[in-house]
Structures are given as structure tokens and as C-alpha cells.
Amino acid sequence: MKIDLLNKIRETNPVVLNISNFVTVQDVANGINAIGASPIMSEEISETDEMVGISSAVALNLGAFTKPQVDHILAMGKAANTHHKPLVLDPVAVGAIDYRKQVANELMNQFQVDVIRGNAGEIAALANVAWDAKGIDAGSGDQDVVEIAKAAANMHHCVVILSGATDVITDGEHVARVFNGSPLFQLHVGSGDMLSSIVAAFCAVSDNDYFEAAQTACLVFAATGQLVAGQLQEERPGTFSMQLMDELHLVTVADIEKIAQFD
Amino acid sequence: MKIDLLNKIRETNPVVLNISNFVTVQDVANGINAIGASPIMSEEISETDEMVGISSAVALNLGAFTKPQVDHILAMGKAANTHHKPLVLDPVAVGAIDYRKQVANELMNQFQVDVIRGNAGEIAALANVAWDAKGIDAGSGDQDVVEIAKAAANMHHCVVILSGATDVITDGEHVARVFNGSPLFQLHVGSGDMLSSIVAAFCAVSDNDYFEAAQTACLVFAATGQLVAGQLQEERPGTFSMQLMDELHLVTVADIEKIAQFD
Amino acid sequence: MKIDLLNKIRETNPVVLNISNFVTVQDVANGINAIGASPIMSEEISETDEMVGISSAVALNLGAFTKPQVDHILAMGKAANTHHKPLVLDPVAVGAIDYRKQVANELMNQFQVDVIRGNAGEIAALANVAWDAKGIDAGSGDQDVVEIAKAAANMHHCVVILSGATDVITDGEHVARVFNGSPLFQLHVGSGDMLSSIVAAFCAVSDNDYFEAAQTACLVFAATGQLVAGQLQEERPGTFSMQLMDELHLVTVADIEKIAQFD
């Protein structure tokens, strides 16, 4: 993995444009900022083209959308394609709510995403695999997560990140797995959304190798969380989320290389 | 009080659906998560029925609504009644803004809430008692808060929580009071909203005894805050809010029993 | 500077009404609360007049507006003028997005703001000075920031705060500069928005001397951040933002006088 993409983010400070989930937007903005990129958010369709024009990558989060926002997401996805900007989709809760799955699929019929990042329940839904998702959580199922991720990647012609205790990253053929992480990520609601936007930041500096960018983003994020969790004596979700911001800013390529576990 | 409802939340991890106040939504989601339940938020009326269907309780916050959201709140309240899911209402600032009081009353004419959670100014407004509310704060008045809470409960046929330095909980006849807490709750904007959604989590595991659930939620929340505040040397609202998340995850039934003060 | 306006905020606890940026709203609410004022947010145009009526100052943030919000902002600005309440505008990203600049100018043609608070890129845009803004960040340019701020103040007939490593405050004729601060403010996304609303709190207690209020708000905020940063061994943006809340509550006039640097 090209862990030094992290340095490239810090050197070039790419603007990452987000359609955000209002639940987690502040953490996502601060996470993008902490790792060295520059966040911008938009809620108004009239500024879509200008916004995409000044950005180096676009992240679309389906966390709590309204119908007007779906129109905005559609316009932004199309503009990202037109401007050749990398496009990341986070399909929040499509595993639990059929309406969301339907919206996500309709959107992806109208623009081409480069990376999808979701938990097992969400990726299974997008691959049409039976899975017992639970609200915004992954839930449980007995299919192999690598096969699910590959099926979703082949169906949607993009890189898929199925994140969890082990992150699975695939372009439909090749597979990478990241074994770093911490159970504390599950205790902080914004973790997945933050990872999706950080994936966009890595895509922005990846010379269009989104499979590489996706793997590296997962490794950097998971390893940073593991470093933070390792300093805590107890499971402290509040302290974890605060120190995760600190460490996203402070962590070095060498820190990550020291503990990286992937194949 | 059945403090071990806390354990039941952690064992069953109920999904709590929220119409959220965008001001405090991230804290509310993390608070629900930290105590052991699973938060989900929705902004789109089309997914109402599915969302209520997968949830174990519903919390409606009037903190910063638009007219489209009022339609959504109405649909969600009705769906909660139809699906027999416990329904909690947080009537933010109805004491200060007549328009909000009018909206809250119109909503409650169209569905039946199980618990209302507000400060003295808000509950007084819903009981049609004169009170000098101040913005989102309780303000001041010279009526007896127990009588105000009982009047509101009888008028709206539900359990009422009037929260403050002492929390008053009543079904209109019986009254419980929780004396635990900390002045630091007032210094953190999301505290009341978080309590309302945690009340919903307790309702979800209460076998329909919402008076019991409401009392217990107040005790657990107030005692947890008191434990956190007791470890601080000074009034540190930022540190308090972070450690409140930690402690909501770590606190045990035994910790609470040790300091519980109620009648 | 009248640093003891800080005490006046804490004694009178003015209500500060905000049209908020959903990205940073929770931090802004908590920041207003921590310094001793009382925040209220609104999203619904129908409550505009009542909301302005109960408030002592109004802060309008253009951070992530939709067209319906622009109508709301317009109504609120006009109501603030009618009710003679001090009015602060934060023109987020008008330097990077022409659409936003156009909206900001149209709004300011229809009501009179008392203070504009932005970074160099934003203030340069409102003064029609060439500048290379970068997304939500200040970007870079070779014009003198004092001249830019004076031009914007004269063009919009109000006090202008151009904030950055040095804050420039001007009424178009007189200029004050605040040299306190910390680079950590740049690493926390909500800092500028929080300052804008804190400026509104100072305006509320300033007896209509908004130039004085603006300077003092900048000094108090910058000095408080400097005190927090001085206690950290490393650049920790998460810890900084949490302790900034603590210190906004704890900081005294004497603490600020001790380190104040301005002219």
C-alpha cells in the first residue's frame, strides 16, 4: 500500500466536497480537516457545478436525505462524472430500509461511482444478498463478506469497501483486507461517514488508482483508531472520538507502518 | 425503580428512531449509542412506515422544525401509534415561542404521545400555566412544578417529565422525583434532547410501563452526569460532555444504585 | 477595549438567535452557551418575528444554505432591522463560490448588517478585491488586509472583521488589530462560525457600539484559544475544541488582560 498518500494529502490539501449526513457532518468536516484535506459542504443545487469545479473529490452520504436532497445528490454525482472528479458513495441504512436501497440504486443508474463504502448489511443489500441488517448497524448474516463485496463491486462497476472489524476492499477481482481497527469505532456514530469522506480525500491524490486509494484510506483510518484505543484504559467512546481528531492530525506514515496489518 | 432496565437496553440493543433537532443531533445519536441502544434518524416522509416498523421506540424533537418537518413529525407520530411503538415528544422552546406551542398542540391533537419531556418553561406552556420562559431555557415562575407537571400529564393523557435541578416525573396521579444531577447539564446544549431520546430507549424495554421507564431514564441520566461532574475540579462544559459519553457507556446499575436519590 | 463586556454577557445572559450552518451548529450553540449567552436556532420562517422579538442579537450564517433558507435569512435580517437588534453576517465561502457571493450581496441590499465577520478570502470577495480563496479557507492574495477590510466596511456601511492569524476590525475609518490566537483555530472547522455568533453576543451588551463589541469579541475569543493552546504539548485539534468550550466558560477578564495584544 502507498501509505505515503497521507503525506500527499497534507502537501496538496485537496478540497473534498460533501453531501453530508446532518447527524455526523461536524465530525466529518473536522475529520477531513484533521487528516490534512479541506472540507466543503453544500445543500443547494444551484451551486453544484461551481462546487464540483473547485473540488478534488466528491463524497455523497445517503445518511438522512430528503427528496430535494436526492435531486441535489443526482446533480452532484453527474457533475462529478462530467468534471472527472472521483466519486464516493456511502449508502447509509440501505440494508434496513428498502426505500433507501431503491433510491441508492436509482442514483447509481444515473451516474458512475468510483467507490462505495458501507458496512456488511449495506453492501449485502447493494449486492442483492440476503442479510439481516439492523438499522444503521451491520447486523448479521452467514454469507462470506469477501464474496459479497466482490459481487457488489462487479454489479456496480466500482471499488467496494465493506468495513467492519476487518475491512474488505475489492475492485471485483482483486481483494485487500485491513485487520487494524478498534471496537470503539462502532461506539462512535460518525466513524463510517468520516471514513467515506477520508476515502474521497485519498482518491483525490491517487492518480485515479481508486483501489489503492481505498485500501490506504482504510488502513490509515483503522490504524489511527487503533493507536488511540491502545492509549485508553477503558472503552471511552467520547474520549476516543476526541483523540481520533488529534491523532488524524498527528499520525505519521511511520506510525502506521509500525502496526499495519493487511493482505 | 427498575434500574436494571439499563441492562435490558444493553442486552437487546433497541433501535430508537428520532426526528432530530439539527443543533444537537450528533450528541443525541452518540448518547443513544453509548447507553447501549441503536440510533436512527430520518428526514424523509416517504420512509416513515418502514422506519417505524424497524424501530422499538420513537422520539420526536421539535427543536428546529420547518413546515415539511411538521408533516413528517405528524406522519411519524401517527405511524408510531398504529404500530404501537412508544412515542416521546420533546417540545423545545414552546414556552418562549407561541408558534411552536401552537404546532405542538396541533400535533398532539392528531396522535397520542406516551411521554413528554421538557423543562419548566416548556411544560408550563403545555399546561397553559403562566411562566416566564427564556428562549430554550427554563426561565422562572412561581407555580409549583409538581402541580404544573401533573396538569400537563392530565391534559395530554401521558407521562410528563419536567426536568431541571430536580426532575419531576408524573402520570398525572403518581409523582416521582429524581434529585441527582449536575449544574453542568445546563451548560451543555444537547442535554435535554439527549435525555428525551434516552427516555425512548428505556420505554422500548419497559413492557409498556412508561411511568417506570421515564423515572428510570431520568435517574440513570442524572446520576451518570453527577458521577462525571464529581470527577471534575472545575466547571468544564466541554470535558463534561465528552466524559458523559464515556460514562453512559461505562456506568453500571451498581454505580447508579450507590448514589441514587429519588422519591 | 472594554473587556468587561464579557462580564456583562454573563450577568445579562442575552438570547442570541442564529441562522446556522448545519455543519457547525452544535459547536456554535455550545460556544454561545459557554461564554454566558443563551443560543436559539430557527429553521422556519413562520416564527421569524417572534424569534427576533425575544432575542438580543441575530447572527446569520451563510455556511450551507438552501433557497428556502435564503428567504428565511432575508426575513430575519429585515426583522432584526425593524426590531433594532444588532445583526451579524458570516459570509461563508463567498470567496470561492460566485453563487454565494451573489446571494450575500442581494441579501445585503435588502437589510443593513451591523457586522460582517469573514476570513480574508471572504472579505476580499465582498470588497470586490481579487484574491485566491480556497473553498472555506482564506486562501492567499497580495493585497493589504487592512485596506481590504476598510473597503468592505465602506462598501457595506458596517463594521468588518477580517479574521486570521491577526484579526483586523474596522468601521471603515478606524482600525483595530488583535494579535492573539492560535494556529489550532484553523484546524477546527467551527471556529469562525463560533466567533461570528460570539460577536453577536458582545453586540447585544454593547449599547450599540458595534466597533467596540467586535474588537472585544475577537480579543476574548482569540485570547481564550491562545490560553488553551498554550496548555497543549502538541497540535491536538480535538482536545483544543473541547477545552475551548471549557475555557470560554472559565476565562476571566483578568486572564485576558494578562495576555492581550492589540492596537
XYZ file of N, CA and C in Angstrom, chain C residues 2-183:
546
model
N -13.153 47.330 25.904
C -13.960 47.098 27.103
C -14.105 45.594 27.338
N -13.026 45.008 27.881
C -13.046 43.552 28.045
C -14.147 43.139 29.017
N -14.538 44.072 29.894
C -15.569 43.667 30.861
C -16.967 43.545 30.242
N -17.088 43.769 28.943
C -18.333 43.349 28.280
C -18.565 41.848 28.498
N -17.476 41.120 28.672
C -17.602 39.680 28.957
C -18.431 39.456 30.221
N -18.144 40.267 31.245
C -18.933 40.123 32.475
C -20.391 40.496 32.252
N -20.604 41.494 31.404
C -21.977 41.926 31.130
C -22.770 40.812 30.425
N -22.099 40.072 29.546
C -22.770 38.912 28.918
C -23.188 37.928 29.993
N -22.255 37.650 30.907
C -22.541 36.632 31.927
C -23.614 37.088 32.902
N -23.692 38.396 33.132
C -24.724 38.909 34.054
C -26.112 38.934 33.411
N -26.157 39.304 32.111
C -27.471 39.518 31.491
C -27.918 38.344 30.626
N -26.979 37.445 30.293
C -27.334 36.208 29.587
C -28.218 36.461 28.355
N -27.756 37.300 27.420
C -28.612 37.660 26.273
C -28.919 36.474 25.351
N -30.143 36.468 24.822
C -30.523 35.440 23.849
C -29.954 35.816 22.474
N -29.163 34.919 21.881
C -28.592 35.133 20.554
C -29.273 34.178 19.581
N -29.967 34.771 18.611
C -30.709 33.994 17.610
C -29.809 33.741 16.406
N -29.817 32.505 15.910
C -28.910 32.143 14.831
C -29.622 31.466 13.661
N -29.305 31.923 12.465
C -29.473 31.068 11.287
C -28.139 30.374 11.153
N -28.189 29.068 11.278
C -26.945 28.342 11.479
C -26.523 27.566 10.260
N -25.246 27.313 10.242
C -24.624 26.389 9.325
C -24.756 25.013 9.956
N -25.438 24.083 9.287
C -25.678 22.774 9.918
C -24.380 22.016 10.168
N -23.302 22.422 9.522
C -22.019 21.740 9.719
C -21.485 21.982 11.126
N -21.719 23.177 11.645
C -21.031 23.593 12.862
C -22.000 24.009 13.973
N -23.282 23.781 13.775
C -24.292 24.380 14.643
C -24.168 23.964 16.109
N -23.793 22.696 16.354
C -23.726 22.254 17.738
C -22.601 22.967 18.493
N -21.464 23.093 17.832
C -20.361 23.831 18.439
C -20.718 25.293 18.669
N -21.409 25.887 17.717
C -21.785 27.288 17.858
C -22.731 27.454 19.046
N -23.728 26.589 19.147
C -24.670 26.668 20.269
C -23.936 26.507 21.597
N -23.049 25.533 21.658
C -22.324 25.316 22.904
C -21.357 26.454 23.209
N -20.770 27.040 22.185
C -19.875 28.170 22.394
C -20.612 29.391 22.945
N -21.784 29.679 22.376
C -22.601 30.792 22.877
C -22.969 30.542 24.336
N -23.365 29.322 24.610
C -23.732 28.928 25.971
C -22.547 29.056 26.930
N -21.394 28.581 26.490
C -20.222 28.541 27.365
C -19.783 29.948 27.764
N -19.887 30.883 26.831
C -19.406 32.229 27.149
C -20.391 32.977 28.035
N -21.623 32.475 28.147
C -22.564 33.059 29.092
C -23.841 33.604 28.479
N -23.986 33.476 27.158
C -25.224 33.904 26.499
C -26.129 32.684 26.303
N -27.282 32.890 25.680
C -28.251 31.807 25.501
C -28.579 31.659 24.022
N -28.193 30.517 23.410
C -28.394 30.356 21.971
C -29.816 29.920 21.645
N -30.338 30.384 20.507
C -31.551 29.774 19.958
C -31.391 29.745 18.445
N -31.889 28.659 17.839
C -31.763 28.465 16.407
C -33.170 28.328 15.825
N -33.327 28.739 14.579
C -34.622 28.581 13.933
C -34.420 28.178 12.492
N -35.316 27.354 11.988
C -35.291 26.921 10.595
C -36.585 27.276 9.877
N -37.570 27.852 10.578
C -38.894 28.038 9.997
C -39.255 29.520 9.961
N -39.542 29.994 8.752
C -39.793 31.414 8.526
C -41.008 31.924 9.315
N -41.984 31.052 9.584
C -43.202 31.494 10.284
C -42.941 31.998 11.695
N -41.847 31.589 12.287
C -41.577 32.017 13.659
C -40.588 33.179 13.721
N -40.268 33.754 12.561
C -39.213 34.780 12.497
C -39.462 35.951 13.442
N -40.641 36.535 13.351
C -40.889 37.752 14.123
C -40.842 37.502 15.622
N -41.461 36.409 16.036
C -41.426 36.058 17.461
C -40.002 35.800 17.932
N -39.250 35.071 17.091
C -37.875 34.720 17.443
C -37.016 35.979 17.591
N -37.119 36.871 16.626
C -36.330 38.104 16.710
C -36.774 38.925 17.925
N -38.078 38.904 18.182
C -38.615 39.660 19.314
C -38.030 39.260 20.661
N -37.793 37.976 20.870
C -37.270 37.527 22.170
C -35.744 37.574 22.235
N -35.091 37.949 21.137
C -33.627 37.882 21.075
C -32.979 39.247 21.284
N -31.722 39.219 21.707
C -30.965 40.458 21.899
C -29.979 40.720 20.774
N -29.778 39.743 19.911
C -28.906 39.915 18.743
C -29.171 38.757 17.798
N -28.832 38.978 16.527
C -29.102 37.981 15.491
C -27.825 37.729 14.690
N -27.501 36.456 14.490
C -26.332 36.078 13.678
C -26.796 35.236 12.497
N -26.435 35.666 11.301
C -26.843 34.967 10.079
C -25.622 34.314 9.456
N -25.645 32.988 9.354
C -24.519 32.252 8.793
C -24.916 31.680 7.430
N -24.101 31.978 6.425
C -24.416 31.508 5.066
C -23.691 30.205 4.734
N -23.358 29.429 5.755
C -22.484 28.265 5.591
C -22.999 27.182 4.679
N -24.262 26.907 4.682
C -24.764 25.815 3.835
C -26.242 26.042 3.596
N -26.543 27.105 2.891
C -27.947 27.486 2.767
C -28.620 26.838 1.560
N -29.923 26.681 1.664
C -30.779 26.292 0.550
C -31.601 27.519 0.158
N -32.309 27.452 -0.971
C -33.132 28.589 -1.361
C -34.191 28.936 -0.311
N -34.908 27.960 0.260
C -35.854 28.338 1.323
C -35.165 29.041 2.495
N -33.945 28.617 2.802
C -33.220 29.289 3.891
C -32.857 30.723 3.530
N -32.578 30.981 2.263
C -32.273 32.352 1.855
C -33.486 33.248 2.108
N -34.693 32.745 1.817
C -35.910 33.516 2.134
C -36.001 33.774 3.640
N -35.655 32.768 4.400
C -35.703 32.870 5.852
C -34.672 33.885 6.361
N -33.474 33.799 5.798
C -32.414 34.742 6.172
C -32.856 36.176 5.861
N -33.477 36.346 4.697
C -33.948 37.671 4.314
C -34.987 38.193 5.310
N -35.941 37.342 5.648
C -36.975 37.755 6.609
C -36.359 38.084 7.962
N -35.377 37.295 8.345
C -34.785 37.523 9.663
C -33.937 38.790 9.692
N -33.228 39.034 8.617
C -32.451 40.272 8.544
C -33.351 41.500 8.601
N -34.437 41.460 7.836
C -35.375 42.588 7.852
C -35.997 42.766 9.235
N -36.362 41.653 9.858
C -36.965 41.735 11.195
C -35.969 42.296 12.205
N -34.710 41.901 12.089
C -33.693 42.433 13.003
C -33.583 43.944 12.836
N -33.617 44.421 11.606
C -33.591 45.870 11.354
C -34.819 46.542 11.973
N -35.993 45.984 11.731
C -37.243 46.559 12.247
C -37.246 46.626 13.775
N -36.778 45.549 14.390
C -36.762 45.484 15.863
C -35.504 46.138 16.457
N -34.660 46.716 15.611
C -33.414 47.340 16.069
C -32.545 46.397 16.898
N -32.395 45.167 16.400
C -31.498 44.215 17.044
C -30.201 44.157 16.236
N -29.057 44.121 16.916
C -27.785 44.038 16.183
C -27.740 42.792 15.298
N -27.144 42.949 14.114
C -27.198 41.910 13.081
C -25.789 41.623 12.569
N -25.378 40.355 12.694
C -24.042 39.923 12.273
C -24.191 38.954 11.101
N -23.357 39.109 10.089
C -23.392 38.206 8.931
C -22.059 37.491 8.781
N -22.135 36.163 8.559
C -20.939 35.365 8.292
C -21.060 34.803 6.871
N -20.322 35.384 5.922
C -20.492 35.039 4.503
C -19.619 33.867 4.068
N -19.912 32.660 4.591
C -19.039 31.501 4.378
C -18.843 31.190 2.893
N -17.596 31.128 2.486
C -17.183 30.651 1.148
C -17.602 31.571 -0.001
N -17.975 32.824 0.282
C -18.290 33.744 -0.826
C -17.057 34.058 -1.664
N -15.885 33.786 -1.115
C -14.666 33.994 -1.888
C -14.435 32.897 -2.914
N -14.984 31.721 -2.661
C -14.709 30.585 -3.541
C -15.848 30.310 -4.509
N -17.077 30.676 -4.135
C -18.259 30.303 -4.928
C -19.017 31.580 -5.300
N -19.030 31.906 -6.593
C -19.685 33.137 -7.051
C -21.165 33.179 -6.674
N -21.823 32.026 -6.756
C -23.245 31.978 -6.418
C -23.476 32.492 -4.990
N -22.608 32.118 -4.103
C -22.758 32.558 -2.708
C -22.523 34.068 -2.562
N -21.538 34.565 -3.311
C -21.260 35.998 -3.266
C -22.475 36.784 -3.754
N -23.070 36.284 -4.823
C -24.256 36.934 -5.389
C -25.405 36.934 -4.375
N -25.637 35.805 -3.738
C -26.698 35.719 -2.722
C -26.401 36.675 -1.565
N -25.163 36.685 -1.101
C -24.803 37.557 0.028
C -25.041 39.019 -0.328
N -24.644 39.421 -1.527
C -24.833 40.814 -1.929
C -26.313 41.163 -2.072
N -27.099 40.243 -2.648
C -28.544 40.502 -2.772
C -29.191 40.656 -1.392
N -28.776 39.821 -0.468
C -29.321 39.935 0.888
C -28.959 41.293 1.499
N -27.700 41.673 1.359
C -27.257 42.929 1.988
C -27.836 44.165 1.306
N -28.370 43.999 0.120
C -29.113 45.106 -0.496
C -30.478 45.309 0.147
N -30.940 44.293 0.877
C -32.312 44.325 1.383
C -32.405 44.505 2.905
N -31.290 44.348 3.580
C -31.259 44.721 5.003
C -29.870 45.266 5.312
N -29.758 45.902 6.452
C -28.486 46.515 6.835
C -27.823 45.676 7.922
N -26.667 45.104 7.627
C -25.953 44.369 8.671
C -25.112 45.345 9.494
N -24.871 44.963 10.751
C -24.036 45.796 11.624
C -22.589 45.338 11.622
N -22.385 44.021 11.514
C -21.031 43.476 11.487
C -20.984 42.333 10.475
N -19.927 42.334 9.657
C -19.611 41.177 8.811
C -18.350 40.542 9.379
N -18.365 39.207 9.541
C -17.172 38.504 10.034
C -16.803 37.428 9.034
N -15.629 37.531 8.436
C -15.179 36.512 7.488
C -13.668 36.420 7.455
N -13.158 35.425 6.688
C -11.702 35.352 6.518
C -11.286 36.242 5.340
N -9.998 36.278 5.047
C -9.501 37.205 4.028
C -10.163 36.968 2.674
N -10.331 35.696 2.301
C -10.925 35.384 1.003
C -12.368 35.860 0.918
N -13.080 35.728 2.036
C -14.490 36.122 2.049
C -14.656 37.647 2.047
N -13.859 38.319 2.852
C -13.968 39.787 2.921
C -13.484 40.413 1.609
N -12.434 39.843 1.032
C -11.962 40.355 -0.261
C -13.070 40.255 -1.313
N -13.784 39.146 -1.311
C -14.875 38.983 -2.287
C -15.936 40.058 -2.090
N -16.285 40.334 -0.841
C -17.323 41.335 -0.574
C -16.835 42.756 -0.851
N -15.504 42.933 -0.928
C -14.938 44.246 -1.275
C -14.584 44.312 -2.765
N -14.919 43.265 -3.504
C -14.569 43.176 -4.934
C -13.070 43.327 -5.185
N -12.282 42.727 -4.305
C -10.832 42.738 -4.459
C -10.391 41.341 -4.915
N -9.488 41.271 -5.876
C -9.017 39.969 -6.362
C -8.280 39.229 -5.241
N -8.585 37.978 -5.079
C -7.985 37.166 -4.010
C -8.186 35.714 -4.391
N -7.247 34.849 -4.038
C -7.363 33.450 -4.407
C -7.852 32.628 -3.217
N -9.162 32.689 -2.969
C -9.741 31.930 -1.866
C -9.728 30.439 -2.186
N -9.732 29.606 -1.145
C -9.711 28.150 -1.359
C -10.822 27.489 -0.560
N -11.941 27.192 -1.213
C -13.058 26.554 -0.515
C -13.497 27.399 0.662
N -13.567 26.795 1.848
C -13.954 27.536 3.046
C -12.758 28.227 3.681
N -11.575 28.014 3.126
C -10.367 28.586 3.723
C -10.022 29.943 3.111
N -9.145 30.668 3.808
C -8.840 32.041 3.419
C -8.144 32.117 2.062
N -7.311 31.122 1.772
C -6.524 31.186 0.549
C -5.442 32.235 0.663
N -5.020 32.807 -0.469
C -3.903 33.745 -0.421
C -4.086 34.882 -1.433
N -3.462 35.999 -1.145
C -3.545 37.158 -2.033
C -2.470 38.142 -1.625
N -2.227 39.130 -2.457
C -1.133 40.041 -2.138
C -1.624 41.453 -1.796
N -2.911 41.618 -1.609
C -3.416 42.916 -1.179
C -3.249 43.056 0.330
N -3.264 44.273 0.793
C -3.154 44.528 2.221
C -4.508 44.262 2.891
N -4.502 43.420 3.918
C -5.778 43.009 4.514
C -6.480 44.166 5.221
N -5.714 45.113 5.746
C -6.358 46.274 6.382
C -7.131 47.078 5.338
N -6.523 47.271 4.177
C -7.217 48.028 3.125
C -8.448 47.284 2.617
N -8.323 45.968 2.518
C -9.473 45.161 2.071
C -10.624 45.298 3.063
N -10.306 45.186 4.343
C -11.350 45.263 5.370
C -12.020 46.641 5.358
N -11.209 47.694 5.208
C -11.772 49.052 5.165
C -12.665 49.229 3.932
N -12.239 48.698 2.813
C -13.046 48.810 1.592
C -14.391 48.106 1.774
N -14.358 46.913 2.369
C -15.611 46.173 2.582
C -16.517 46.927 3.550
N -15.927 47.496 4.600
C -16.721 48.235 5.587
C -17.375 49.456 4.953
N -16.626 50.157 4.114
C -17.191 51.341 3.457
C -18.246 50.962 2.421
N -18.023 49.861 1.743
C -18.981 49.439 0.727
C -20.293 48.987 1.357
N -20.209 48.335 2.531
C -21.420 47.758 3.134
C -21.894 48.542 4.364
N -21.220 49.658 4.649
C -21.654 50.567 5.719
C -21.818 49.845 7.055
N -20.791 49.122 7.431
C -20.884 48.357 8.682
C -19.483 48.116 9.209
N -19.409 47.509 10.361
C -18.138 47.056 10.903
C -17.745 45.763 10.195
N -16.470 45.626 9.888
C -15.978 44.394 9.262
C -14.887 43.785 10.129
N -15.008 42.489 10.344
C -13.940 41.716 10.976
C -13.342 40.812 9.909
N -12.079 41.013 9.619
C -11.356 40.107 8.733
C -10.494 39.270 9.657
N -10.876 38.027 9.895
C -10.162 37.264 10.916
C -9.149 36.330 10.297
N -8.107 36.085 11.067
C -6.993 35.258 10.611
C -5.953 35.224 11.715
N -4.704 34.967 11.363
C -3.649 34.950 12.383
C -3.684 36.264 13.164
N -3.826 37.371 12.435
C -4.162 38.664 13.052
C -5.585 39.015 12.644
N -6.416 39.384 13.606
C -7.762 39.841 13.266
C -7.728 41.338 13.002
N -8.326 41.756 11.897
C -8.454 43.178 11.579
C -9.918 43.562 11.771
N -10.160 44.612 12.574
C -11.522 45.064 12.814
C -11.597 46.535 12.431
N -12.586 46.881 11.621
C -12.664 48.273 11.180
C -14.107 48.709 10.949
N -14.332 49.999 11.169
C -15.632 50.580 10.809
C -15.512 51.343 9.479
N -14.418 51.169 8.813
C -14.187 51.827 7.537
C -13.213 52.986 7.683
N -13.117 53.499 8.908
C -12.204 54.594 9.194
C -11.172 54.146 10.229
N -11.672 53.832 11.421
C -10.778 53.351 12.476
C -10.478 51.868 12.288
N -9.269 51.472 12.742
C -8.857 50.077 12.602
C -8.292 49.581 13.924
N -8.710 48.415 14.337
C -8.081 47.744 15.476
C -7.550 46.409 14.983
N -6.492 45.946 15.603
C -5.983 44.622 15.257
C -5.766 43.813 16.530
N -6.097 42.543 16.468
C -5.898 41.628 17.592
C -4.848 40.615 17.173
N -3.772 40.537 17.980
C -2.649 39.672 17.623
C -2.672 38.337 18.363
N -3.583 38.192 19.291
C -3.683 36.902 19.992
C -4.260 35.842 19.060
N -4.172 34.585 19.517
C -4.757 33.498 18.732
C -3.918 32.247 18.787
N -4.237 31.300 17.924
C -3.506 30.038 17.846
C -3.772 29.411 16.482
N -2.745 28.780 15.890
C -2.990 28.072 14.614
C -4.031 26.960 14.763
